[in-house]
Short mmCIF file of C-alpha atoms in Angstrom, two decimals:
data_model
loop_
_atom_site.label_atom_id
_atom_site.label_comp_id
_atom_site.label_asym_id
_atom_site.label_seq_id
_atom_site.Cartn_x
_atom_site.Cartn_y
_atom_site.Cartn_z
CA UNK U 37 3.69 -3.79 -19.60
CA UNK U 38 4.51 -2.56 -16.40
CA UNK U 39 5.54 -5.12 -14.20
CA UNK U 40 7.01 -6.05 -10.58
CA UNK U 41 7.92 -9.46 -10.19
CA UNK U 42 9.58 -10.80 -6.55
CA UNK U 43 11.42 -13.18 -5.30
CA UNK U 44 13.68 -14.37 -2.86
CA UNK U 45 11.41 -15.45 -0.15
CA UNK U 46 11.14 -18.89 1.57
CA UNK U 47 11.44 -21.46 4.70
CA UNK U 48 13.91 -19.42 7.16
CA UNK U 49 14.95 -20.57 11.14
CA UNK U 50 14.24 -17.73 13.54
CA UNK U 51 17.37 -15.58 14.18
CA UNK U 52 18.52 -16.04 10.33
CA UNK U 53 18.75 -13.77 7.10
CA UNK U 54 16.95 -13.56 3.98
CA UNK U 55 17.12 -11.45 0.78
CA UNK U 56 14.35 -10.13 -1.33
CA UNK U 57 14.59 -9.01 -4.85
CA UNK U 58 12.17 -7.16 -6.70
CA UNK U 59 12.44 -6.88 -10.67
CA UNK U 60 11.23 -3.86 -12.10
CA UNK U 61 10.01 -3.90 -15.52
CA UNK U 62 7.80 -1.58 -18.57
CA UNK U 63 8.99 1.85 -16.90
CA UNK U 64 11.82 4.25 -15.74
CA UNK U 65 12.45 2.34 -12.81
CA UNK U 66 15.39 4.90 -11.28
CA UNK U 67 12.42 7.96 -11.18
CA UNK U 68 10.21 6.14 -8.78
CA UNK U 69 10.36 5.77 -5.05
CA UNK U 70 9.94 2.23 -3.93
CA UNK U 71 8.46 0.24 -1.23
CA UNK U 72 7.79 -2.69 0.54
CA UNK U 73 4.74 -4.09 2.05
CA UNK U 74 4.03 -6.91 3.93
CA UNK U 75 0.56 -9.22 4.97
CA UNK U 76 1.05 -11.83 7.92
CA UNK U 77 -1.21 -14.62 7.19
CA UNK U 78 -5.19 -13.85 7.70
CA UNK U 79 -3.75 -10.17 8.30
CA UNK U 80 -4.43 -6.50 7.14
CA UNK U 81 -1.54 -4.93 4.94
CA UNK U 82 1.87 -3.53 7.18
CA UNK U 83 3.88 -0.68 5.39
CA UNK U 84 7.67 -2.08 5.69
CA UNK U 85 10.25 0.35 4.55
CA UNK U 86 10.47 2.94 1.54
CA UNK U 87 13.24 3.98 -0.70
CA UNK U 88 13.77 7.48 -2.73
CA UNK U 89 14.38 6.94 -6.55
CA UNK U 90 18.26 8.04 -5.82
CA UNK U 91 18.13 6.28 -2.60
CA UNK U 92 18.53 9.20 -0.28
CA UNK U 93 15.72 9.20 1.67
CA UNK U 94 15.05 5.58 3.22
CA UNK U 95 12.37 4.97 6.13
CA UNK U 96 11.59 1.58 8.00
CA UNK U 97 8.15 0.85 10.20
CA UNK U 98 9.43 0.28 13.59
CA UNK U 99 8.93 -3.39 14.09
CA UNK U 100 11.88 -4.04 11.48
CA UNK U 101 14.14 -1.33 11.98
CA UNK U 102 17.83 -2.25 12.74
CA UNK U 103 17.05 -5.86 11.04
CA UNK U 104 15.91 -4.99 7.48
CA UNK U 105 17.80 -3.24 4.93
CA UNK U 106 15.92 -2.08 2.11
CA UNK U 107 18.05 -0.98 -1.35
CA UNK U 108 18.02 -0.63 -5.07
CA UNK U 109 20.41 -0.91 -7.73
CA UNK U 110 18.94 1.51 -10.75
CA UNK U 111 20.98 0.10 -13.12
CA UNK U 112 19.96 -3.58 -12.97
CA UNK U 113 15.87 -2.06 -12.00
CA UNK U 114 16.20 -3.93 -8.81
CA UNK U 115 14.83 -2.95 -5.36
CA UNK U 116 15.79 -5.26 -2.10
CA UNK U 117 14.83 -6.08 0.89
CA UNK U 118 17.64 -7.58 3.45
CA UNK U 119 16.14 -9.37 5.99
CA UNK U 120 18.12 -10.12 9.18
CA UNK U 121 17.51 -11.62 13.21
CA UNK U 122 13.93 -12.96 11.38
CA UNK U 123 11.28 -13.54 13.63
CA UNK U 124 8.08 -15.27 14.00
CA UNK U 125 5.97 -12.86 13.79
CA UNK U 126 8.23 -11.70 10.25
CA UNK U 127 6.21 -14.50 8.61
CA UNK U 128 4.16 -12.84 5.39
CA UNK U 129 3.45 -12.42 2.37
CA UNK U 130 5.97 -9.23 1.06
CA UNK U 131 5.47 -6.95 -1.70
CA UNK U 132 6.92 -4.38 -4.02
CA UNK U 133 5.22 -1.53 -4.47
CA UNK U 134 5.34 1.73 -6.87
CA UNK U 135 5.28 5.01 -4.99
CA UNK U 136 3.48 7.22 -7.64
CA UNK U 137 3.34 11.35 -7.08
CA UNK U 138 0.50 13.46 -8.37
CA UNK U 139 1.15 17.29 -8.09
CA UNK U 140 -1.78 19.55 -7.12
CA UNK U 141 -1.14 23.45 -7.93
CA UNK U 142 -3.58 25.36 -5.59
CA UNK U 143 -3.92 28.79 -5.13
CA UNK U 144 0.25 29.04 -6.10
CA UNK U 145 1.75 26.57 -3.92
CA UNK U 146 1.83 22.60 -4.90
CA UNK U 147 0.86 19.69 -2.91
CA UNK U 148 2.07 16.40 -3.45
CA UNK U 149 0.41 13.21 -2.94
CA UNK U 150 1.90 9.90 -2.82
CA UNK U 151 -0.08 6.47 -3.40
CA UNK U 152 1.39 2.56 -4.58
CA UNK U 153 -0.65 2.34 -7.96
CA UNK U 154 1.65 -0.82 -9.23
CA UNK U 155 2.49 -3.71 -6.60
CA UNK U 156 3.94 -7.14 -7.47
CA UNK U 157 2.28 -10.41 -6.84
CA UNK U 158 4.18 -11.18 -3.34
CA UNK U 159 6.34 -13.31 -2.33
CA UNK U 160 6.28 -15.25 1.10
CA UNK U 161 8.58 -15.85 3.73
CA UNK U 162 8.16 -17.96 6.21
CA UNK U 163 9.86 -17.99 9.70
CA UNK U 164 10.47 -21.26 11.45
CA UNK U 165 12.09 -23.57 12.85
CA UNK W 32 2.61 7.45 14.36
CA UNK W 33 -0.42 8.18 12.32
CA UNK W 34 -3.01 5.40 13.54
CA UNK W 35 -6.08 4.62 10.56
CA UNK W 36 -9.26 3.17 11.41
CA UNK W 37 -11.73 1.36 9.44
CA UNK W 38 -15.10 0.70 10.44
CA UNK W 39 -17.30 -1.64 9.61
CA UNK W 40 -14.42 -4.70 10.18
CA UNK W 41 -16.77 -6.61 8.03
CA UNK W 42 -20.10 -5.74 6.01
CA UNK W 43 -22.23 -8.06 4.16
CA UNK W 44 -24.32 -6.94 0.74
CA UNK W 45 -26.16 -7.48 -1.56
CA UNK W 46 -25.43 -6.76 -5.28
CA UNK W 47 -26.80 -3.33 -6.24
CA UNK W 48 -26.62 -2.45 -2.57
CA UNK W 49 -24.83 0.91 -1.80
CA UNK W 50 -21.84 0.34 0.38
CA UNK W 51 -20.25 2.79 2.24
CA UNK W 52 -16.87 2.36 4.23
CA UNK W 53 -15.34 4.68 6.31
CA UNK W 54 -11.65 5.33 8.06
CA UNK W 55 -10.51 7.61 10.55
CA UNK W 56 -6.78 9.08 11.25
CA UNK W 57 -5.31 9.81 14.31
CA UNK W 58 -4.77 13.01 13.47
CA UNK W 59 -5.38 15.10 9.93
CA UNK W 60 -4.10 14.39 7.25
CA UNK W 61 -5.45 16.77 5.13
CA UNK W 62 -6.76 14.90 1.70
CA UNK W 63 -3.71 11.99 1.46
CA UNK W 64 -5.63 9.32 1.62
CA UNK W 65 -5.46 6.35 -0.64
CA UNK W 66 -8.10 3.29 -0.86
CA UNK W 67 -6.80 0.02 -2.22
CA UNK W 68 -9.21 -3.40 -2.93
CA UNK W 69 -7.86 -6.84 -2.16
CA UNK W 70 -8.71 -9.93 -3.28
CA UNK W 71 -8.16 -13.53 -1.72
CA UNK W 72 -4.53 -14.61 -3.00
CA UNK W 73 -4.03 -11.74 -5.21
CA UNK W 74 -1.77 -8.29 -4.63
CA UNK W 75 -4.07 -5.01 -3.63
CA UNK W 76 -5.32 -3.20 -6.54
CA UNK W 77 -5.38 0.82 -5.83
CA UNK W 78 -9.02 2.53 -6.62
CA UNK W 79 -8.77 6.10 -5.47
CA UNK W 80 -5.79 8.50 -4.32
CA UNK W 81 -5.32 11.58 -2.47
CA UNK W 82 -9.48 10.85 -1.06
CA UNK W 83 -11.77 11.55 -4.10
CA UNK W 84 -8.90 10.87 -7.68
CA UNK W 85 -10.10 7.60 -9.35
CA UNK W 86 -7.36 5.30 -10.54
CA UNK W 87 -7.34 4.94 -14.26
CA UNK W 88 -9.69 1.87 -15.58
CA UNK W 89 -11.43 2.09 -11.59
CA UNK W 90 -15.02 1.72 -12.73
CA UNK W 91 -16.95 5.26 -11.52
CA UNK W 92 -19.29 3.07 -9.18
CA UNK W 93 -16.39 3.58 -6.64
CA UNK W 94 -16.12 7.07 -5.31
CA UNK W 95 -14.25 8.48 -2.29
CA UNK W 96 -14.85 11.86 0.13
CA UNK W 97 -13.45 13.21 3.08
CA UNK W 98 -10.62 15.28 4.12
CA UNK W 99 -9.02 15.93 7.31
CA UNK W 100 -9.86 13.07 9.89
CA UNK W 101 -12.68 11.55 7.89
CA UNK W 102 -12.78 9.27 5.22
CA UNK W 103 -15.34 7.78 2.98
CA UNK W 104 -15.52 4.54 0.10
CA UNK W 105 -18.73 4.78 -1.74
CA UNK W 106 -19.65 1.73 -3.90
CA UNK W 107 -22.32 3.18 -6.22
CA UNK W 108 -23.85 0.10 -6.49
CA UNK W 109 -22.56 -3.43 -5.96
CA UNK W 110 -21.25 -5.84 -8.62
CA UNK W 111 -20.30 -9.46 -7.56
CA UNK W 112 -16.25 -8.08 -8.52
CA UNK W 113 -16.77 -6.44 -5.93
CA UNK W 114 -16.99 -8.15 -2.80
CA UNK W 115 -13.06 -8.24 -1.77
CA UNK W 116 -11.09 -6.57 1.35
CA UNK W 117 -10.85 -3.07 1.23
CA UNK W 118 -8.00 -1.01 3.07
CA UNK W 119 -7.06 2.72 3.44
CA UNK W 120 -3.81 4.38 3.64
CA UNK W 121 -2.54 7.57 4.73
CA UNK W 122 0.53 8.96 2.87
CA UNK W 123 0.71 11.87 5.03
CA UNK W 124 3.83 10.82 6.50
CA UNK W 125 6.21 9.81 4.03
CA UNK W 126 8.25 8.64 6.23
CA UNK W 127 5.86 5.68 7.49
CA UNK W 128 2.66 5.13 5.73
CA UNK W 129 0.12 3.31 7.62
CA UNK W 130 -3.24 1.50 6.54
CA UNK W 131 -6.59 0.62 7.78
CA UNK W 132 -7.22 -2.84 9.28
CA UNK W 133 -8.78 -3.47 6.78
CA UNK W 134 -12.93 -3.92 6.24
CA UNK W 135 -14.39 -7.65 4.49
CA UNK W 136 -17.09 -7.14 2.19
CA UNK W 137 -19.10 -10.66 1.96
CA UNK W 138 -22.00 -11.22 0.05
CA UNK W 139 -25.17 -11.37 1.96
#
């Protein structure tokens, strides 16, 4: 079965750290790209930060960039999330997320589209003090 | 950054109703547009990719058009599974996907 499972989340004071783990699980975790997502409470869904299956291409929203770190360690089918100067307004719900490709061949050239077809069930950090 | 808008916010049905939901980019974004369902508590569940594809084991009730700037979520015809949040998401730029706000379906 393929699975995502997270943890790592919790009760935090505002300027500290946290680390996120994501366990992959049921598929050839080192050929996806990876992601994580986050929900404040009440909240629509925020894209947080993305990783290439080799980890050579990483992006970050702006509202966490320069505080989170987001990696993966292919071996042990683990992606991360390193959480640093927390805020507030960092309070959610986070989850892993799949990045699946489906290539399109039309009229000789292909086009690639990207969607998150297997997310985890979340886990939430809370920043407070 | 690529901004995505839903409209309604909110929409109340009935089951069997059809239920249309729509979402507008910024700017196009040709046909990479995903739709994703959400229930209270639980993880989003993708339904349709790249506009119109239906995710494997989606029932075909759901149904999605548009290209460009212009984005449509059909629900054929309601089932009581159904009523949930329901988000868009442009993968356009792969370098910082954005969603919808989101629109509530409630049962009327």
């Amino acid at each position: 079965e393929v699975q995502l499972v997270e943890s790592g989340g919790g009760l935090v004071k505002p300027g500290g750290s946290l680390r996120l783990s994501c366990a992959a699980s049921g598929f050839t975790f080192s050929s996806y790209s990876m992601n994580w997502v986050r929900q404040a409470p009440g909240k629509g869904l925020e894209w947080v930060s993305s990783i290439s299956s080799s980890s050579s291409y990483i992006y970050y929203a702006d509202s966490v960039k320069g505080r989170f770190t987001i990696s993966r360690d292919n071996a042990k089918n683990s992606l991360y999330l390193q959480m640093n100067s927390l805020r507030a307004e960092d309070t959610a719900v986070y989850y892993c997320a799949r990045d699946r490709v489906w290539q399109q061949l039309v009229l000789g050239q292909y086009y690639y589209y990207y969607y998150m077809d297997v997310w985890g069930k979340g886990t939430t950090v809370t920043v407070s003090s | 950054d690529i901004q995505m808008t839903q409209s309604p916010s909110s929409l109340s049905a009935s089951v069997g109703d059809r239920v249309t939901i729509t979402c507008r980019a910024s700017q196009s974004i040709s046909s990479y547009l995903n739709w994703y369902q959400q229930k209270p508590g639980k993880a989003p569940k993708l339904l349709i990719y790249a506009a119109s594809s239906l995710q494997s084991g989606v029932p075909s009730r759901f149904s999605g058009s548009g290209s460009g700037t212009d984005f449509t979520l059909t629900i054929s015809s309601l089932q009581p599974e159904d009523f949930a949040t329901y988000y868009c998401q442009q993968s356009y730029s792969t370098a910082g996907y954005t969603f919808g706000q989101g629109t509530k379906l409630e049962i009327k």
